[in-house]
Coordinates of C-alpha atoms in Angstrom, one line a residue:
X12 CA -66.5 26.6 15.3
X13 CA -67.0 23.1 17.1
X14 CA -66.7 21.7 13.7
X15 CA -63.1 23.0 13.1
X16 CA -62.2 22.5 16.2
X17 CA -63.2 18.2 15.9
X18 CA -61.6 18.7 12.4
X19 CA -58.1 20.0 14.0
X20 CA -57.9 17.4 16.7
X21 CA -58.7 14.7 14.7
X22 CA -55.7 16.3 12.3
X23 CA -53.5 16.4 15.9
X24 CA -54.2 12.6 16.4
X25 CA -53.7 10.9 13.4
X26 CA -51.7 8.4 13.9
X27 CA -48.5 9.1 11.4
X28 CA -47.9 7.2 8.7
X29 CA -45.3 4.1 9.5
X30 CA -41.5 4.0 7.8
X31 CA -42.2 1.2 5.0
X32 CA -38.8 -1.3 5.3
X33 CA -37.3 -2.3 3.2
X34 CA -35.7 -5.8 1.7
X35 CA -32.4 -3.9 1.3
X36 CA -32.4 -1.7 4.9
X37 CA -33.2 -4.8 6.8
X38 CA -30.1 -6.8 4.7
X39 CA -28.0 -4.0 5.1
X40 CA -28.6 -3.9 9.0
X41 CA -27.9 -7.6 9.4
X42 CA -24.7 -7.3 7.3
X43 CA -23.4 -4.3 9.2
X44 CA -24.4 -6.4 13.0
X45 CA -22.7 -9.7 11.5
X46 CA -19.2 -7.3 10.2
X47 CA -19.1 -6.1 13.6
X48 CA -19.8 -9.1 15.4
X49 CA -17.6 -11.0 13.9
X50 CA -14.3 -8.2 14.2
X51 CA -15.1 -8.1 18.0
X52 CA -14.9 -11.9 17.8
X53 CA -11.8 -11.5 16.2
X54 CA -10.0 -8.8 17.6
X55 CA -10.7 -8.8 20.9
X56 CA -9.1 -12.5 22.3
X57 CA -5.6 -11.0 20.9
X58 CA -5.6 -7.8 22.2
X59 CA -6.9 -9.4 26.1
X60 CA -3.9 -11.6 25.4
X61 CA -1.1 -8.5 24.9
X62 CA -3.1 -6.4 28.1
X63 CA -4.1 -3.9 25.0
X64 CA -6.9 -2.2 27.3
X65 CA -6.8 1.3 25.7
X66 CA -7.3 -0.5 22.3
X67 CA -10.3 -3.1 23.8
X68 CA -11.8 0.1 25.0
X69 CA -12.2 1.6 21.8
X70 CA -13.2 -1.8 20.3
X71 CA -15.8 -2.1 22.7
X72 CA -17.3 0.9 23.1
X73 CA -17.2 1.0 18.8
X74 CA -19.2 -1.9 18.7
X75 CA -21.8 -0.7 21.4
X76 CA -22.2 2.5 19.7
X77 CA -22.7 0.6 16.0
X78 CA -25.2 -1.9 18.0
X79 CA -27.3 0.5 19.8
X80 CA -27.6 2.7 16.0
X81 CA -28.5 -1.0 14.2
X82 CA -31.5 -2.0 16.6
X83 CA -33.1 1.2 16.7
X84 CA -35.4 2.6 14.5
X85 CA -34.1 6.0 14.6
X86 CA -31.4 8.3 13.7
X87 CA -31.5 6.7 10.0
X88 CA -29.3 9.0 8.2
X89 CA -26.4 8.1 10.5
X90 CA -27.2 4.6 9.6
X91 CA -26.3 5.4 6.0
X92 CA -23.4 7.6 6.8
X93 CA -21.1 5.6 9.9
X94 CA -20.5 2.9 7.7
X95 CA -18.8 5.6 5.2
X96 CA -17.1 7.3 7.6
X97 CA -15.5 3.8 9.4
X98 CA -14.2 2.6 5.4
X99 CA -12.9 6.6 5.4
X100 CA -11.4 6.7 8.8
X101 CA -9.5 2.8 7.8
X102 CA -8.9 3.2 4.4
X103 CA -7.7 6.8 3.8
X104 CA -7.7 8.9 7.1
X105 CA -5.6 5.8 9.4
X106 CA -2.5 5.2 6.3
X107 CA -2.0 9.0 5.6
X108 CA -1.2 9.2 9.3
X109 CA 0.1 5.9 9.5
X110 CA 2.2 6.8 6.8
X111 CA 3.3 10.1 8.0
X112 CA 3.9 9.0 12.0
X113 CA 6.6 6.3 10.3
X114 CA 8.4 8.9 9.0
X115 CA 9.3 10.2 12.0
X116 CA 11.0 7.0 12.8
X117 CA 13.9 4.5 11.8
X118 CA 11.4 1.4 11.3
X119 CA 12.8 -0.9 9.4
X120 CA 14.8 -3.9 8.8
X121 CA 17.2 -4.0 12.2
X122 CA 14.6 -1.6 14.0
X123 CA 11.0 -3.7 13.8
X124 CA 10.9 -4.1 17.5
X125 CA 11.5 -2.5 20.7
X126 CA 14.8 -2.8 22.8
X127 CA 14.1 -6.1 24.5
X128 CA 13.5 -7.7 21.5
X129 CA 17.1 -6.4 20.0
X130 CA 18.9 -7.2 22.8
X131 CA 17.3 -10.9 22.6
X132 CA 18.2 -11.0 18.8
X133 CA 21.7 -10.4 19.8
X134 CA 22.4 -12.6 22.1
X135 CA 20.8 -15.4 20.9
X136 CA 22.4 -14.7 17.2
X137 CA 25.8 -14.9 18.9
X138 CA 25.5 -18.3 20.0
X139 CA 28.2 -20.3 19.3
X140 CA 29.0 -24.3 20.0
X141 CA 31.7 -24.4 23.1
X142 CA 33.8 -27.2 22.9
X143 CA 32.6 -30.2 24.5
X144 CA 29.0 -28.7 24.7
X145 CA 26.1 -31.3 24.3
X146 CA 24.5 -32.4 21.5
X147 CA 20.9 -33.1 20.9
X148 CA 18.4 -35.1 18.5
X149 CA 15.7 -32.6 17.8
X150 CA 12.5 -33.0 17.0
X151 CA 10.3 -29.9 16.4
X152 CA 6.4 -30.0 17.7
X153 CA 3.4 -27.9 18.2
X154 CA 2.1 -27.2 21.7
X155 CA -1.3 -25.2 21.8
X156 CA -0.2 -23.5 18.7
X157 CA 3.4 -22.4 20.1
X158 CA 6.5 -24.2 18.6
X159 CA 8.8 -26.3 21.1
X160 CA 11.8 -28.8 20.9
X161 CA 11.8 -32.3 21.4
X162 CA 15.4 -33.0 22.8
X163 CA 16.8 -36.9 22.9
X164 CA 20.0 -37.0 24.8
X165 CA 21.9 -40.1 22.7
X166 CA 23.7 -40.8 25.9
X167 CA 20.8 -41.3 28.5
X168 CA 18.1 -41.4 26.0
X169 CA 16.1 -39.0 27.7
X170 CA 14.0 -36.7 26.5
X171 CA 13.7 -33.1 27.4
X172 CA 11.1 -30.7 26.2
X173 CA 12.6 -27.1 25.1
X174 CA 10.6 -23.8 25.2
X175 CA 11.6 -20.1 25.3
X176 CA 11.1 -20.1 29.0
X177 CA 13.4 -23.2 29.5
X178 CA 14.1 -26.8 29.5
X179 CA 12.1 -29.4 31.3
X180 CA 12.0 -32.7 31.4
X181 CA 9.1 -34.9 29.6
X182 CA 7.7 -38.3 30.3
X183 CA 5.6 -40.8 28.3
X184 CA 7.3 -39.6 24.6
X185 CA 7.9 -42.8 22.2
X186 CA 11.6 -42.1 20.7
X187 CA 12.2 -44.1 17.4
X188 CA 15.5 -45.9 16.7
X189 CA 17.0 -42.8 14.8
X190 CA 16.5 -40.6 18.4
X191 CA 14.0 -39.0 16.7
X192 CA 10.4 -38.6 18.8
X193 CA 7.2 -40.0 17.3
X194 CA 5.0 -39.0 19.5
X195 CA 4.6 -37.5 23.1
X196 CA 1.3 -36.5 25.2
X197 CA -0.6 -33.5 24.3
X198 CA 1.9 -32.4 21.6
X199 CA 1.6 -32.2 17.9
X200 CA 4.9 -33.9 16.3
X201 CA 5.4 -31.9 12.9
X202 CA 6.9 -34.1 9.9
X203 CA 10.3 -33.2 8.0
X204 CA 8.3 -31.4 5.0
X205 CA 6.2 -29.6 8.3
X206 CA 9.1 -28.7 10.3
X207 CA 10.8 -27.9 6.8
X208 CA 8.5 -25.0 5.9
X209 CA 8.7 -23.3 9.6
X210 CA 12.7 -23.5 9.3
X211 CA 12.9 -19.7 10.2
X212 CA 10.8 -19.8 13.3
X213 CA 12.8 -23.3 14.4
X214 CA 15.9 -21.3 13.5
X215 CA 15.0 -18.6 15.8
X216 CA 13.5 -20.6 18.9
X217 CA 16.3 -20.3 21.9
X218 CA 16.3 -22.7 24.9
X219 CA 17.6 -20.8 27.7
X220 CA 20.2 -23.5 30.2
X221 CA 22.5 -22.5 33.0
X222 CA 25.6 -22.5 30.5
X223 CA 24.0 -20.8 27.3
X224 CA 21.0 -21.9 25.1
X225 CA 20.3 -24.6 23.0
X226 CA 19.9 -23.7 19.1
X227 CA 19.1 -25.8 16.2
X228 CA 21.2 -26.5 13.9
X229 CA 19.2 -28.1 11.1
X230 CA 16.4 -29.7 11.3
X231 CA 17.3 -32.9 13.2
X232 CA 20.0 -31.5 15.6
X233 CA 20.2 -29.2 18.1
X234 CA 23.7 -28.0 19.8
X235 CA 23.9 -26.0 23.1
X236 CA 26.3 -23.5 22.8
X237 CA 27.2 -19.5 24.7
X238 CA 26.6 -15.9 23.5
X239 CA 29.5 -14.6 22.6
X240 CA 27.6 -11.0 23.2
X241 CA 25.6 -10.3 26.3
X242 CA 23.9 -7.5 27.5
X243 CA 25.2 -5.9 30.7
X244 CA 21.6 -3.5 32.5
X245 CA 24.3 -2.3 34.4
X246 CA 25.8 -0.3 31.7
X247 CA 23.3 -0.3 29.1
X248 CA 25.7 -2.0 27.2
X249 CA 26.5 -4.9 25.2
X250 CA 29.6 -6.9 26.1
X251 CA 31.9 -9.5 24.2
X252 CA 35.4 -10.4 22.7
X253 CA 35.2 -7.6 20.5
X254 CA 34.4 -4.9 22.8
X255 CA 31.9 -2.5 24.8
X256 CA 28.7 -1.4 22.5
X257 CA 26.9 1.3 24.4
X258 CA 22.9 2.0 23.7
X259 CA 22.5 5.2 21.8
X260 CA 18.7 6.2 22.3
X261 CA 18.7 8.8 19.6
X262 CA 19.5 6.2 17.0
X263 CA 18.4 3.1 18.0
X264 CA 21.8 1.0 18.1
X265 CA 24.4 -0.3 19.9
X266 CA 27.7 1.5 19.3
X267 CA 31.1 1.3 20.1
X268 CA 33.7 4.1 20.2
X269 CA 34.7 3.8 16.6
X270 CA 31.1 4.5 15.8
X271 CA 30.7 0.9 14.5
X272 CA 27.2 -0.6 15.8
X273 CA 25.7 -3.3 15.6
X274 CA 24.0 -5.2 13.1
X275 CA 20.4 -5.7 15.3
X276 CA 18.3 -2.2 16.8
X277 CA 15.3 -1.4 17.6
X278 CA 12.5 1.6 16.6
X279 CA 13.3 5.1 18.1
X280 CA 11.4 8.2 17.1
X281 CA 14.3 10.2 15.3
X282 CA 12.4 13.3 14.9
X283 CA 13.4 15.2 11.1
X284 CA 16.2 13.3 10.7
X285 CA 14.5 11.0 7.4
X286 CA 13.4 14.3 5.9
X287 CA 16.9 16.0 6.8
X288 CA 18.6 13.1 4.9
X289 CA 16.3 13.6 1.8
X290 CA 17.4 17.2 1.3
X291 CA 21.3 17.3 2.4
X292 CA 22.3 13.9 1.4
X293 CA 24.1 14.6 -2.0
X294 CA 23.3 11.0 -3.3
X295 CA 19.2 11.8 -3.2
X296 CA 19.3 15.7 -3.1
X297 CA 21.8 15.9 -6.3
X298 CA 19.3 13.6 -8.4
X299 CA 16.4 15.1 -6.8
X300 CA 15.2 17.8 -8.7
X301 CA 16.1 16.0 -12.4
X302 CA 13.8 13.1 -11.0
X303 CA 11.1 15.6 -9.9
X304 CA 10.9 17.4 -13.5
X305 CA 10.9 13.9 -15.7
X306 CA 7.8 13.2 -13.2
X307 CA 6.2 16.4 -14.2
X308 CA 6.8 15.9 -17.8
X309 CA 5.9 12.4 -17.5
X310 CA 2.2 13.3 -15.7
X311 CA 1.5 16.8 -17.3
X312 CA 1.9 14.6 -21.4
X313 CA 0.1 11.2 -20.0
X314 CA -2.9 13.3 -18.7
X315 CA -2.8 15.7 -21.7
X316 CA -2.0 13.2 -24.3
X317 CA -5.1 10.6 -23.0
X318 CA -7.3 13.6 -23.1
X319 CA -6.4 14.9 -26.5
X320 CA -6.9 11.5 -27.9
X321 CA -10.0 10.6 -26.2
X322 CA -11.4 13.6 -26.8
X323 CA -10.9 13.7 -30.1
X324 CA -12.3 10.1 -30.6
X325 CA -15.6 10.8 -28.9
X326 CA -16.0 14.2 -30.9
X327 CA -15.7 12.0 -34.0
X328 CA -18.6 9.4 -32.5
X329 CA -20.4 11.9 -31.3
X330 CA -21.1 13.5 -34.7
X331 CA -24.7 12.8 -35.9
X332 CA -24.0 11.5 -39.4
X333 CA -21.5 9.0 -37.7
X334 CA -22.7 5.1 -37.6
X335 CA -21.3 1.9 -36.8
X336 CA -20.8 4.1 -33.2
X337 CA -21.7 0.6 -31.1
X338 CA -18.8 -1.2 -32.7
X339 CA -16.4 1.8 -32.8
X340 CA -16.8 2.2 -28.8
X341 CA -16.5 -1.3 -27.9
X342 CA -12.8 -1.9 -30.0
X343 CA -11.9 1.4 -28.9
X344 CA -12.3 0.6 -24.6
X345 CA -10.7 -2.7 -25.0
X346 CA -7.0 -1.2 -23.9
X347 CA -8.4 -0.1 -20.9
X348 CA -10.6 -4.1 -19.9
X349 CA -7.3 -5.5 -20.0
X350 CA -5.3 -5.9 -17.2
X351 CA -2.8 -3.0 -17.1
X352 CA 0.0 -5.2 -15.8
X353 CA -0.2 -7.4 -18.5
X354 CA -0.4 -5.0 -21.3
X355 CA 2.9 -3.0 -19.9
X356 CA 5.1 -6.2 -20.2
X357 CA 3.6 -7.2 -23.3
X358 CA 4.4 -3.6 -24.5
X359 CA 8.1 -4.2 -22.5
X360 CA 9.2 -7.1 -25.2
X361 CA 7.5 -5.0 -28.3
X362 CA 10.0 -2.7 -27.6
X363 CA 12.9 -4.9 -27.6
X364 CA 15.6 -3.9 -29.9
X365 CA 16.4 -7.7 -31.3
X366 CA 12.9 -9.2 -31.7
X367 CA 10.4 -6.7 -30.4
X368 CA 7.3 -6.2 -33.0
X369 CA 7.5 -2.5 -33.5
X370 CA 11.1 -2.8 -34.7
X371 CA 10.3 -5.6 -36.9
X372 CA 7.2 -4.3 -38.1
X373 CA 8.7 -0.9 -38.8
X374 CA 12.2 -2.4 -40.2
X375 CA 14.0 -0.3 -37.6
X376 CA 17.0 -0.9 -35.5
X377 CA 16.4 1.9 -32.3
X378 CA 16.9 0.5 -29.0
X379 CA 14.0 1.7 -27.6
X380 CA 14.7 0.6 -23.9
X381 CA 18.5 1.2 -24.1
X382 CA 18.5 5.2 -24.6
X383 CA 17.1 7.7 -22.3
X384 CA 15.2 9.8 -24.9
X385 CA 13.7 6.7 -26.3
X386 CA 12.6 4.8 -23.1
X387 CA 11.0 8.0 -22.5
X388 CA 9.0 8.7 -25.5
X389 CA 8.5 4.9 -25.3
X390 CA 6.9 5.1 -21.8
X391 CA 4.9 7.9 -22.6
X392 CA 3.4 5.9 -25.7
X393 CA 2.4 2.8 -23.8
X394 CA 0.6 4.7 -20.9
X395 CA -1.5 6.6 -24.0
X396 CA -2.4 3.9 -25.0
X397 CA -3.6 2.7 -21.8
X398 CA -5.1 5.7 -20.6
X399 CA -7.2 7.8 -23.6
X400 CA -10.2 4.5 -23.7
X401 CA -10.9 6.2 -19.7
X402 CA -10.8 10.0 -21.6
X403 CA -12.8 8.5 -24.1
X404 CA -15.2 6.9 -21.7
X405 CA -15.8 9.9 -19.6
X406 CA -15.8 12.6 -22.7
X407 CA -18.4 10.9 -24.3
X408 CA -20.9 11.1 -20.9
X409 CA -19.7 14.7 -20.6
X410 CA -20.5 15.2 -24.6
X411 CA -24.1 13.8 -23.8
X412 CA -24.7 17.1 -21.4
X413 CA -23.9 19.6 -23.4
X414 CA -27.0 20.8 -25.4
X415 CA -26.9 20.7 -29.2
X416 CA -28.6 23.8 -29.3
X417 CA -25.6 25.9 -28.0
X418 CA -22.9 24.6 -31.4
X419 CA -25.8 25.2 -33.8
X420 CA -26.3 28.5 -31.9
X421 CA -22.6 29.2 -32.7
X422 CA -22.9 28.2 -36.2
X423 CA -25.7 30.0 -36.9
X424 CA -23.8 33.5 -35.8
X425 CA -21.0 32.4 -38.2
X426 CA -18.5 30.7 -36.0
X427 CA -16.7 28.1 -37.6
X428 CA -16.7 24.7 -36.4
X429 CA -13.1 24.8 -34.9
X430 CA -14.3 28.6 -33.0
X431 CA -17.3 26.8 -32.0
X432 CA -15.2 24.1 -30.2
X433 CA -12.6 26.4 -28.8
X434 CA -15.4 28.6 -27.5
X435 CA -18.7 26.2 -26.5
X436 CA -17.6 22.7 -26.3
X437 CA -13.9 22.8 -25.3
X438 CA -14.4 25.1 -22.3
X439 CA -17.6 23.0 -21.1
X440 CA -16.5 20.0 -21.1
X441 CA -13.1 21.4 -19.0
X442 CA -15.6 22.5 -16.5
X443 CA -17.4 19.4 -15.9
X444 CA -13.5 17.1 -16.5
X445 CA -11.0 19.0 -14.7
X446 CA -12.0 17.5 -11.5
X447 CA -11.1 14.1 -13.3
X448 CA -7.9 15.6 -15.4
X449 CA -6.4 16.2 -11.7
X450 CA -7.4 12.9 -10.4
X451 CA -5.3 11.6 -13.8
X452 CA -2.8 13.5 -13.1
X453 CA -2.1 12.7 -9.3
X454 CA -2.2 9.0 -10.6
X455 CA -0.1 9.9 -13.3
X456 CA 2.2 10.8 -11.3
X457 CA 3.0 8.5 -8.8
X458 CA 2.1 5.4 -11.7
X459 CA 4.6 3.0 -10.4
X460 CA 3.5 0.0 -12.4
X461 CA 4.0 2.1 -15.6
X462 CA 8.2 2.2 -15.2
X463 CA 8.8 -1.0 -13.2
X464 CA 6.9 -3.2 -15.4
X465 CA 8.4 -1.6 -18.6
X466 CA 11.7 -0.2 -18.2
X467 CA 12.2 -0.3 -14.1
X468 CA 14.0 3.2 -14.5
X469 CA 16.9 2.7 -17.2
X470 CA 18.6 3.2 -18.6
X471 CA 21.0 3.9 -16.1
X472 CA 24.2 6.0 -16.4
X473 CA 27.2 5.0 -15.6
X474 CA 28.2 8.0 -13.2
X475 CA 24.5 7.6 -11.5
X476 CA 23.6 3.5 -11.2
X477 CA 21.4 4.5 -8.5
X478 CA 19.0 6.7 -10.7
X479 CA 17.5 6.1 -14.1
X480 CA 16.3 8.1 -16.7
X481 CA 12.8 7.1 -16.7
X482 CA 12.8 7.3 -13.0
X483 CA 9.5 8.8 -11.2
X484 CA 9.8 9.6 -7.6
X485 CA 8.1 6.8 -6.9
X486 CA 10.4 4.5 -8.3
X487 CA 13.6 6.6 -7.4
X488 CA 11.9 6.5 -3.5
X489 CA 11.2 2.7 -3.6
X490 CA 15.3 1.5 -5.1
X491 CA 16.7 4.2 -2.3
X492 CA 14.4 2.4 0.3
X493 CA 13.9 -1.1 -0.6
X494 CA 16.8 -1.7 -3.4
X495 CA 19.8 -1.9 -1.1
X496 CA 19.5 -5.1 0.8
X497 CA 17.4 -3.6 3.1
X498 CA 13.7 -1.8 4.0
X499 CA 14.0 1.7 5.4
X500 CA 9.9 2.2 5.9
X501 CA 10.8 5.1 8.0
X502 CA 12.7 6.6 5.4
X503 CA 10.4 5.6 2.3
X504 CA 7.5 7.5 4.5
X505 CA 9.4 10.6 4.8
X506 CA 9.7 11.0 1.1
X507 CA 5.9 9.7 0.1
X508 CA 5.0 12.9 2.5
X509 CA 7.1 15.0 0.1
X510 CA 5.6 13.6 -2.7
X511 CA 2.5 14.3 -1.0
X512 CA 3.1 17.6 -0.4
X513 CA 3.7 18.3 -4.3
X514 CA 0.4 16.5 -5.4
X515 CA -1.4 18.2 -2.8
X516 CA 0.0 21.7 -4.0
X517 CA -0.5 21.3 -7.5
X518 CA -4.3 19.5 -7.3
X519 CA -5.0 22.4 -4.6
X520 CA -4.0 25.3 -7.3
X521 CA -5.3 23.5 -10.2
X522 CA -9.0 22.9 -8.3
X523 CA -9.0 27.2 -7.4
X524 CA -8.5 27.0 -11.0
X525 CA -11.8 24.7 -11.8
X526 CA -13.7 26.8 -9.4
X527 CA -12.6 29.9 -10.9
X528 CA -13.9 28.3 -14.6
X529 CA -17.1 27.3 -13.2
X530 CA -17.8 30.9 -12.0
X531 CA -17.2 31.7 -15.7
X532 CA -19.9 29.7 -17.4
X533 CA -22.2 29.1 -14.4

């Protein structure tokens, strides 16, 4: 008895056996302290700068947490898993939301800001040069970072510096002989080339003066001139020679009662009216659904076509008696090392009807690109021939699983070699790739490169210039958005969630599908 009972507390105080550390962990825990270290470093001055507290908060407290898990030597799985979830949360989880939050909005070109920032835009783009105004020699410089003006009165020689706050006047600046300023204390005096490449930011700087502002106009002048719009808090209105333009919340411009607004607005939340406009405006809804079955075609035959042809290859260098097999495999992935943007406007002008190679190879005369059954078939081609070297790839690992024993099984009860496919191989394999086939197919489908390097959605009818027959969605989404002078990211958003929506469905029915499969021939 006294024995066991030494024996079991010498077995309650053994001291356990240390964690070795590794080479890796400790590099990996240094990396994740420097990332972290270095976005607080980062982030942090701008957002004390904008009075961002809510978003310094979660900064802070962010990097505490990551900190505190880093230089302690417990909780090691979450040590492994945060730095998943973070790349998740930014990568995937924050655009989808991103993404769908916009389309609930008008953002885009003429609504980027908020109402302030409109009315400014207005006002100062109305400027014009009143008779008799002054006139300024302008010289642009850098003041901790921010851009001012550099005025030289001709008359008095004085010079003046201008800022969005105002003008000022400025002592100890050397002017040359051409009233231009080559230097002045504790300002940066950018050169014609400098100045030259910031023309849209000197463009857009404003001195405010009791009679107007003072614009540029060029590079080495600067006028002061009036608004012919201003903006009247009294009314909520904008007012000027051409008439009253109340604020209309709901959609973000100023209007007049003809129901003409203005050019500049600013970001509202407009609730369903992007998605609204994608299913009752006859211009997208009437070319919708044409668009939407092309897409499916064009997915469903790249996905099935790669497959085929992969498979098939890597049945045929998969069979023992086959040799050369090294040599085979390495030709056979080269389409898919090469860069896919490259290959698709190489495959663009071997298309071309007067000196493309396929034509001239062929002795044909078909203007592949120029008819919409051709640019079809000839889109289709191009991305097999892309795509099967990644079904060849993946087939041949998958091949590699499946026990020999199990075709000469088949054989042996009398099945033929095409039975024994259909019935062992074929249906294994679609077990273990149909999680990939979707994958293909979701890519497939919104494979943007694939038409706008090739045939950027033509050919186009002539009742329908906005729509082409090799239009996906994706294409058809970014000419309606992006195509017309203008960027309607609100807009764009609210159809990607549509297009989301019908990738979602189909993957969602087609992975019951899998699961349903894998019950089969578990």
């Amino acid at each position: 008895m006294t024995l066991d009972v030494r024996e079991a507390v010498e077995t309650r105080e053994a001291p356990r056996p240390r964690r070795e550390v590794t080479t890796a962990f400790v590099v990996s825990r240094i990396a994740v302290l420097a990332v972290t270290a270095a976005v607080l470093l980062y982030a942090a001055p701008p957002l004390v700068a904008s009075r961002s507290w809510t978003a310094l908060a979660v900064l802070a407290v962010t990097a505490a947490v990551l900190a505190f898990l880093y230089l302690t030597r417990r909780f090691i799985p979450a040590k492994y898993l945060i730095p998943g979830t973070v790349f998740l949360i930014a990568f995937q989880v924050f655009p989808v939301l991103y993404t769908v939050s916009t389309a609930f909005t008008n953002f885009g070109d003429g609504h980027r800001g908020d109402k302030a920032s409109a009315i400014t835009a207005i006002e100062t783009g109305s400027v014009r040069q009143a008779p008799g105004s002054p006139e300024y020699s302008l010289t642009v410089a850098l003041r901790d970072g921010e851009m001012v003006f550099l005025l030289v009165d001709p008359k008095t020689k004085q010079v003046s510096l201008g800022t969005g706050e105002g003008l000022t006047g400025l002592s100890g600046a050397q002017v040359g002989v051409t009233g231009k300023v080559l230097s002045a204390p504790g300002l940066t005096v950018l050169k014609a080339p400098e100045a030259a490449a910031r023309a849209q930011e000197v463009s857009a700087l404003a001195v405010p003066t009791r009679g107007g502002v003072i614009k540029a106009n060029g590079l080495s002048r600067a006028v002061e001139g009036r608004a012919a719009l201003t903006y009247d808090a009294a009314c909520d209105c904008v007012k000027g020679e051409g008439g009253v333009w109340k604020a209309d919340e709901s959609q973000g411009y100023f209007v007049n009662a003809e129901g003409e607004h203005l050019a500049q607005g600013w970001q509202v939340n407009v609730g369903f009216a992007n998605f609204a406009r994608v299913l009752t405006n006859p211009t997208i809804s009437g070319y919708f659904a044409g668009v939407f079955g092309w897409n499916l075609v064009f997915a469903l035959a790249s996905v099935a076509g790669t497959f085929a042809l992969g498979m098939s290859v890597a049945l045929a260098l998969h069979h023992p008696r086959m040799r050369g097999t090294k040599a085979y495999r390495i030709a056979l992935i080269l389409p898919y090392a090469m860069p896919a943007f490259a290959m698709l406007l190489v495959w663009r002008d071997m298309f071309n009807r007067d000196f493309g190679l396929i034509n001239q190879f062929f002795g044909l005369d078909v203007d592949w690109l120029g008819q919409a059954s051709t640019a079809r078939l000839a889109v289709i081609l191009v991305n097999l021939w892309l795509g099967f070297p990644y079904m060849f790839l993946v087939t041949t690992g998958a091949l590699q699983a499946i026990p020999r024993e199990l075709t000469e099984a088949a054989s042996i009860d009398g099945a033929t070699p095409w039975k024994a496919f259909r019935s062992v191989t074929l249906p294994l394999l679609l077990v273990a790739l149909t999680p990939l086939l979707i994958s293909s197919f979701a890519f497939n489908f919104n494979n943007f490169n694939a038409i706008a390097l090739t045939t950027e959605g033509g050919p186009f009818p002539a009742e329908s210039p906005q729509v082409g027959s090799t239009d996906l969605l994706i294409t058809y989404t970014f000419r309606l958005a992006f195509g017309t002078g203008g960027a309607q990211f609100g807009f764009a958003a609210a159809i990607s969630v549509f297009i989301f929506a019908i990738v979602a469905v189909i993957s969602a029915v087609a992975f019951r599908r899998t699961r349903r499969q894998e019950e089969v021939y578990a």
